[in-house]
PDB file of C-alpha atoms in Angstrom:
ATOM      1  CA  UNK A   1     -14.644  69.903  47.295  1.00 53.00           C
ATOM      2  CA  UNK A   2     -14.155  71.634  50.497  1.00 56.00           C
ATOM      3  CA  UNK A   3     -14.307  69.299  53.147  1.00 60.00           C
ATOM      4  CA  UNK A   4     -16.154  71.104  55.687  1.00 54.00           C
ATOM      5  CA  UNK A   5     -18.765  71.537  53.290  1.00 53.00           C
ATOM      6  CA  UNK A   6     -18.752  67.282  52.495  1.00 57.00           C
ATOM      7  CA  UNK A   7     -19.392  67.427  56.472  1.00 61.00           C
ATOM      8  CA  UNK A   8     -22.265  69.789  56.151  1.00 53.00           C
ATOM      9  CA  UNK A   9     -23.745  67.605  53.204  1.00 59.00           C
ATOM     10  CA  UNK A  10     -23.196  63.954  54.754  1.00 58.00           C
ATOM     11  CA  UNK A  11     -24.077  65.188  58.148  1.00 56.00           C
ATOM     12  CA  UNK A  12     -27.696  66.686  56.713  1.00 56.00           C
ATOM     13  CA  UNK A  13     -28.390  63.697  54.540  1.00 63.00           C
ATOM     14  CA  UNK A  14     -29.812  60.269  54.832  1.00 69.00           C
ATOM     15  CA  UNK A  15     -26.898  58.489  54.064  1.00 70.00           C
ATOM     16  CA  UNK A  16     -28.592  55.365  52.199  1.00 73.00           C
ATOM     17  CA  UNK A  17     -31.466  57.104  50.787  1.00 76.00           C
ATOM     18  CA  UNK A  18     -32.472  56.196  47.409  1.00 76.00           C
ATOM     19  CA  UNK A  19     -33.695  57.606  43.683  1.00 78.00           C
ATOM     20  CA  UNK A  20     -36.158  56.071  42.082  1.00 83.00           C
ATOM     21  CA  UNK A  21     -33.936  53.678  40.611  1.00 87.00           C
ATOM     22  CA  UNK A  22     -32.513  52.702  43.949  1.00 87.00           C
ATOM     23  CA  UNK A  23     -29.200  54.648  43.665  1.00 88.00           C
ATOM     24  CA  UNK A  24     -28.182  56.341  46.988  1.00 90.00           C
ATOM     25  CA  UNK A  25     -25.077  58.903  47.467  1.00 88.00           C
ATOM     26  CA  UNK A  26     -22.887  56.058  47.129  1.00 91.00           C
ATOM     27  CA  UNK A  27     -23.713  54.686  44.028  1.00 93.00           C
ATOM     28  CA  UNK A  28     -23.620  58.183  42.330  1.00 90.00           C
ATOM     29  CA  UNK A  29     -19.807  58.425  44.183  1.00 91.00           C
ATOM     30  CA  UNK A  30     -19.194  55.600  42.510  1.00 92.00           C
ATOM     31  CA  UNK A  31     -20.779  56.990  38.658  1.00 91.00           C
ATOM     32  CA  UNK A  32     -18.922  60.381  39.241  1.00 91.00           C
ATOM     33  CA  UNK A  33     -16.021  59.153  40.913  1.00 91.00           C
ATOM     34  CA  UNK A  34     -16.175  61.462  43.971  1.00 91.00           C
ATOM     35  CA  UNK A  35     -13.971  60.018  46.146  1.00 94.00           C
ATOM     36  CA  UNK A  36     -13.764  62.372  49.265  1.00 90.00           C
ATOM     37  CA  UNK A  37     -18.145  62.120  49.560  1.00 89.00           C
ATOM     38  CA  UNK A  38     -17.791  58.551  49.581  1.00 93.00           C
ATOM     39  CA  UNK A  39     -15.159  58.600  52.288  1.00 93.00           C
ATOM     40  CA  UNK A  40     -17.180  61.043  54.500  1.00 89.00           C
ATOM     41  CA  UNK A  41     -20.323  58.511  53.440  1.00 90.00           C
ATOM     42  CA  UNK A  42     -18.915  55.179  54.624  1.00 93.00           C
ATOM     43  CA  UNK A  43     -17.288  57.141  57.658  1.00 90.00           C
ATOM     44  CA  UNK A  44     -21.105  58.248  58.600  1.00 87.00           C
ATOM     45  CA  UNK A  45     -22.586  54.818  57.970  1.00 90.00           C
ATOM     46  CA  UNK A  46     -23.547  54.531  54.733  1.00 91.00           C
ATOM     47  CA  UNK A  47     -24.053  50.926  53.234  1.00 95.00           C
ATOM     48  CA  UNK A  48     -21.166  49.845  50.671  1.00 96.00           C
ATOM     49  CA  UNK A  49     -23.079  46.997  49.474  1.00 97.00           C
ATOM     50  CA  UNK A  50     -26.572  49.183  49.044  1.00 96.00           C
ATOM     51  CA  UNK A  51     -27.961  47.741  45.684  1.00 97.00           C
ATOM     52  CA  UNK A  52     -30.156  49.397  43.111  1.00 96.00           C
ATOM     53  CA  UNK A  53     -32.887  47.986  40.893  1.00 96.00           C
ATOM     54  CA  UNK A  54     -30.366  46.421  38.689  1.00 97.00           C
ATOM     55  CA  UNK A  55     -28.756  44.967  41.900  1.00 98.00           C
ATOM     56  CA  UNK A  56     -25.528  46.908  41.354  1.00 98.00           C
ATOM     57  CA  UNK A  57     -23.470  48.037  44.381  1.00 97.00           C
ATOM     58  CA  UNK A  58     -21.496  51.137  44.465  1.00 97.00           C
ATOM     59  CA  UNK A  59     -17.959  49.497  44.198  1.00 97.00           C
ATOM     60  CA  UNK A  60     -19.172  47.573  40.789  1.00 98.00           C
ATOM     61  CA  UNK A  61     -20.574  51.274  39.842  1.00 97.00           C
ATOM     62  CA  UNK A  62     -16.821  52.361  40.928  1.00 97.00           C
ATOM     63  CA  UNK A  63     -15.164  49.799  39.484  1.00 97.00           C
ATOM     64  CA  UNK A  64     -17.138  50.295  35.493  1.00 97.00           C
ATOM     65  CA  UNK A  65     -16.497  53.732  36.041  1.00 97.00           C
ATOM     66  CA  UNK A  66     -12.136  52.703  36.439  1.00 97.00           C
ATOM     67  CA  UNK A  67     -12.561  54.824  39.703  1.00 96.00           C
ATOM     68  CA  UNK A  68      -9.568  54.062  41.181  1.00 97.00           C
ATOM     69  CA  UNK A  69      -9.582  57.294  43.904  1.00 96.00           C
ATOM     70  CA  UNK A  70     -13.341  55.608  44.693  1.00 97.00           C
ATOM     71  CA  UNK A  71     -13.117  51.723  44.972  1.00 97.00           C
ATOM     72  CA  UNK A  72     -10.228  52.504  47.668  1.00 96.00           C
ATOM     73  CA  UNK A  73     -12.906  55.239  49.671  1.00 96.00           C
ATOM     74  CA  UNK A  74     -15.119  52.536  49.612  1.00 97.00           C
ATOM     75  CA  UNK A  75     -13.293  49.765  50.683  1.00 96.00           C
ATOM     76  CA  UNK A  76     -12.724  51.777  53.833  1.00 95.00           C
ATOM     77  CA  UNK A  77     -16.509  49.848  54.738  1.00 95.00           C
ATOM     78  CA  UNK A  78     -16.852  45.883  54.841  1.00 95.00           C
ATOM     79  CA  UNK A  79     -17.168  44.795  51.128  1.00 95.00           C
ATOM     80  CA  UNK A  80     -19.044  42.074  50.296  1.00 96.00           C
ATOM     81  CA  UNK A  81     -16.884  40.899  47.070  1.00 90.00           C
ATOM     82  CA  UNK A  82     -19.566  38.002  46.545  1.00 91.00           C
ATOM     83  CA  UNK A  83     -21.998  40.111  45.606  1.00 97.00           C
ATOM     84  CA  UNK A  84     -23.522  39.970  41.943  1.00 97.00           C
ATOM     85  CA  UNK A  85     -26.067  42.032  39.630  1.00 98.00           C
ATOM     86  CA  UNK A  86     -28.901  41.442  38.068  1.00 98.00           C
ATOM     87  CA  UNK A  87     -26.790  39.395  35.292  1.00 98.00           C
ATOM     88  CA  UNK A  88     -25.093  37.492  37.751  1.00 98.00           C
ATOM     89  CA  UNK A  89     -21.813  40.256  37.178  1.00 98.00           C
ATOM     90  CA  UNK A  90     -19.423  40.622  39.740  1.00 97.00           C
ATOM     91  CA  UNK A  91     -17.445  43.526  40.392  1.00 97.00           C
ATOM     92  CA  UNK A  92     -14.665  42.037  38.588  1.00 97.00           C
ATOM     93  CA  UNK A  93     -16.988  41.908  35.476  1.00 97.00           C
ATOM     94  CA  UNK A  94     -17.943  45.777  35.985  1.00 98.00           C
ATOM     95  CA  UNK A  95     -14.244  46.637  36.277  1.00 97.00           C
ATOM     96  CA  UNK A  96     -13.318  45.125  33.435  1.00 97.00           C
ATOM     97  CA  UNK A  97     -16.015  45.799  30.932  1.00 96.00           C
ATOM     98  CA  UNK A  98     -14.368  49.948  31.907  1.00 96.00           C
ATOM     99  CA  UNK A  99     -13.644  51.871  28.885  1.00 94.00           C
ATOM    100  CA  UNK A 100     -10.214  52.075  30.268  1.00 94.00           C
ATOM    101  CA  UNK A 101      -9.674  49.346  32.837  1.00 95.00           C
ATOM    102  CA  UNK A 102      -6.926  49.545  35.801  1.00 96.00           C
ATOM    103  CA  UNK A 103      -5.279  46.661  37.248  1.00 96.00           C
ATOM    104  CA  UNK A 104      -4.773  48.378  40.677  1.00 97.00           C
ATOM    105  CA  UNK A 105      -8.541  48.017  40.490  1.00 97.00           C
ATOM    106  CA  UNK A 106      -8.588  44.518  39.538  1.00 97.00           C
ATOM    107  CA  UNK A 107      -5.968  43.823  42.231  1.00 96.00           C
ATOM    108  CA  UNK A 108      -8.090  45.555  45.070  1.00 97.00           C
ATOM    109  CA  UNK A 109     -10.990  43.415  44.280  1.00 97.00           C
ATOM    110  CA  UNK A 110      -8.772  40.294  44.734  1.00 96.00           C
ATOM    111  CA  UNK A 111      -7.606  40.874  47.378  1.00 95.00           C
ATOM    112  CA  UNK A 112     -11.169  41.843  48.906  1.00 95.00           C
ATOM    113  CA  UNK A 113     -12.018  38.113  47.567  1.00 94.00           C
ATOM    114  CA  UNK A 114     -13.770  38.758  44.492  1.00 94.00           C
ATOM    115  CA  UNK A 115     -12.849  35.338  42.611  1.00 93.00           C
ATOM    116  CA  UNK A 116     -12.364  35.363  39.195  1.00 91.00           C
ATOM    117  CA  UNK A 117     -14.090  32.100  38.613  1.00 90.00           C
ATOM    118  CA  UNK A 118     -17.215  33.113  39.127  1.00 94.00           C
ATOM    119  CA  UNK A 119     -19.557  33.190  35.768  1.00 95.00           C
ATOM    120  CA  UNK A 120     -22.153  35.908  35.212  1.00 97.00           C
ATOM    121  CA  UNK A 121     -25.751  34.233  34.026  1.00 97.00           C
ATOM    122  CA  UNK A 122     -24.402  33.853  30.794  1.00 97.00           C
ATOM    123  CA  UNK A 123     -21.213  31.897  31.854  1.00 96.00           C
ATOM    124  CA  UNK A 124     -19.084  34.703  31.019  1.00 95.00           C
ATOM    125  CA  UNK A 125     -15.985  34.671  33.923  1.00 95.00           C
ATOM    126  CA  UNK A 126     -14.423  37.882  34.307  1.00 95.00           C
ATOM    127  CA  UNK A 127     -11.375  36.661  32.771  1.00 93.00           C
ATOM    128  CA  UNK A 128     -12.710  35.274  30.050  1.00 93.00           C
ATOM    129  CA  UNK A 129     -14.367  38.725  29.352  1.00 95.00           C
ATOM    130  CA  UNK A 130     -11.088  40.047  29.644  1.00 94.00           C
ATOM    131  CA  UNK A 131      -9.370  37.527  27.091  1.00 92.00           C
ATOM    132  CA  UNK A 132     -12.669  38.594  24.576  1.00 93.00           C
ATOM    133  CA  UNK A 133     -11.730  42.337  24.871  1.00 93.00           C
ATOM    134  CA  UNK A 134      -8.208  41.945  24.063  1.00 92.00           C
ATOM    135  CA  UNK A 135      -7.294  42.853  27.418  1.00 93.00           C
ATOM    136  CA  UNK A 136      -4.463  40.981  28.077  1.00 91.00           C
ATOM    137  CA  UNK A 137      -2.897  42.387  30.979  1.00 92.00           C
ATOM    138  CA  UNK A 138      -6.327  41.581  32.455  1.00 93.00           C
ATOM    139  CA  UNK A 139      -6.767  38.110  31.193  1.00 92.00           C
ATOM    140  CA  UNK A 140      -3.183  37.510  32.586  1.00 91.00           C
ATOM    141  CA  UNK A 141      -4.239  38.621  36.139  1.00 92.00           C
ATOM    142  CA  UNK A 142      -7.469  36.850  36.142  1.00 92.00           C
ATOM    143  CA  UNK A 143      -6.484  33.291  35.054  1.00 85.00           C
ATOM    144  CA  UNK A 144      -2.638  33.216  36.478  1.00 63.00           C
ATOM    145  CA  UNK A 145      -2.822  29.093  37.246  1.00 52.00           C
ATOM    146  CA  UNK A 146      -4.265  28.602  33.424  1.00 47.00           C
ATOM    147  CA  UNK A 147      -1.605  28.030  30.874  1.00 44.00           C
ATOM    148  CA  UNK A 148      -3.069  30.680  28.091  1.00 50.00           C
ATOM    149  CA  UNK A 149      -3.966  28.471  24.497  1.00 56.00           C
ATOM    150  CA  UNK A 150      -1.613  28.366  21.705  1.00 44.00           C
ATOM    151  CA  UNK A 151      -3.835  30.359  19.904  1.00 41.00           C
ATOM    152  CA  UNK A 152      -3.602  33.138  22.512  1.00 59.00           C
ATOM    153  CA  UNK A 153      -0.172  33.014  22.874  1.00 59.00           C
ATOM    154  CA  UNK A 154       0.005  33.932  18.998  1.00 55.00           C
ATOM    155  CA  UNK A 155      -2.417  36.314  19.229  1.00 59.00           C
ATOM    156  CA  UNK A 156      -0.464  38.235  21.920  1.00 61.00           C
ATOM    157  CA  UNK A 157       2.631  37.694  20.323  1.00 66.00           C
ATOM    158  CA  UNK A 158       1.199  39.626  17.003  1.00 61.00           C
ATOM    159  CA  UNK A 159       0.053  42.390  18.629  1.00 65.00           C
ATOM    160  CA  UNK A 160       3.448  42.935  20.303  1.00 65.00           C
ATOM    161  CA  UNK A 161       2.157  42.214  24.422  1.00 56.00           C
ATOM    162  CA  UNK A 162       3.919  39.142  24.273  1.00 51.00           C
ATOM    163  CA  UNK A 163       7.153  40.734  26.431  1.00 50.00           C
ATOM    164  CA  UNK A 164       6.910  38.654  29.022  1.00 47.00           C
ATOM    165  CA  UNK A 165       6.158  35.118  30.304  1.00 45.00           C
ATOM    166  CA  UNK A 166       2.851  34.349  31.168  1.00 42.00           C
ATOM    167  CA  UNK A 167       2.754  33.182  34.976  1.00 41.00           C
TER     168      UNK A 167
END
């Protein structure tokens, strides 16, 4: 989008109003991954950590939606990374449960201090969601100081993502 019509748009509008659902500008930046409004919305104020009924900020909305170009707009405002939905899921659980996850997103989250220990409300960790999915690259990234089980360890080496050493 042209940016001085992002200006006109974030400049006219309430910057953490809400739908009915709770969902405000950011939150739809997040679903639609439209980066450049979120960066004019945190520049004007807008809350990063604004959550919706279902208690979902706009970097886990980012972060399901594997919007890399987004989750970096917003962390140009001061994350919360403890923050949790609803079902107790962090934004590590969002970004991983993507259709098609990034690690760059899984690495910006750590190192805004999302920890990878934490367990939704059904004691689901992010990494262990990860190891469930098959997504090993994840898993790896998530649980570096836990030696992965033998039965892992065969499973990766079957499906050929066994190329290097586990950490």
């Amino acid at each position: 989008p042209d940016k001085q019509l992002i200006e006109c748009v974030v400049t006219r509008t309430k910057t953490d109003a809400a739908d009915a659902v709770g969902n405000t500008a950011l939150h739809f930046c997040g679903l639609e991954d439209a980066a450049e409004f979120a960066e004019a919305l945190v520049l004007a104020g807008a809350n990063v950590n604004a959550k919706n009924t279902l208690q979902q900020t706009p970097i886990m909305l980012a972060a399901h939606a594997a919007s890399l170009r987004t989750v970096h707009r917003l962390c140009l405002g001061k994350i919360n990374p403890a923050l949790a939905d609803a079902d107790g899921n962090t934004a590590l659980h969002h970004a991983v449960r993507a259709e098609l996850p990034k690690l760059e997103i899984i690495e910006i989250l750590l190192q805004l201090g999302c920890k990878p220990q934490l367990s939704n409300t059904s004691g689901v960790t992010a990494a262990e969601l990860a190891l469930k999915a098959a997504r090993w690259d994840l898993a790896r990234r998530l649980s570096p100081a836990q030696e992965l089980s033998d039965e892992l360890e065969g499973e990766l080496e079957r499906s050929g993502e066994n190329d290097r050493a586990s950490p």
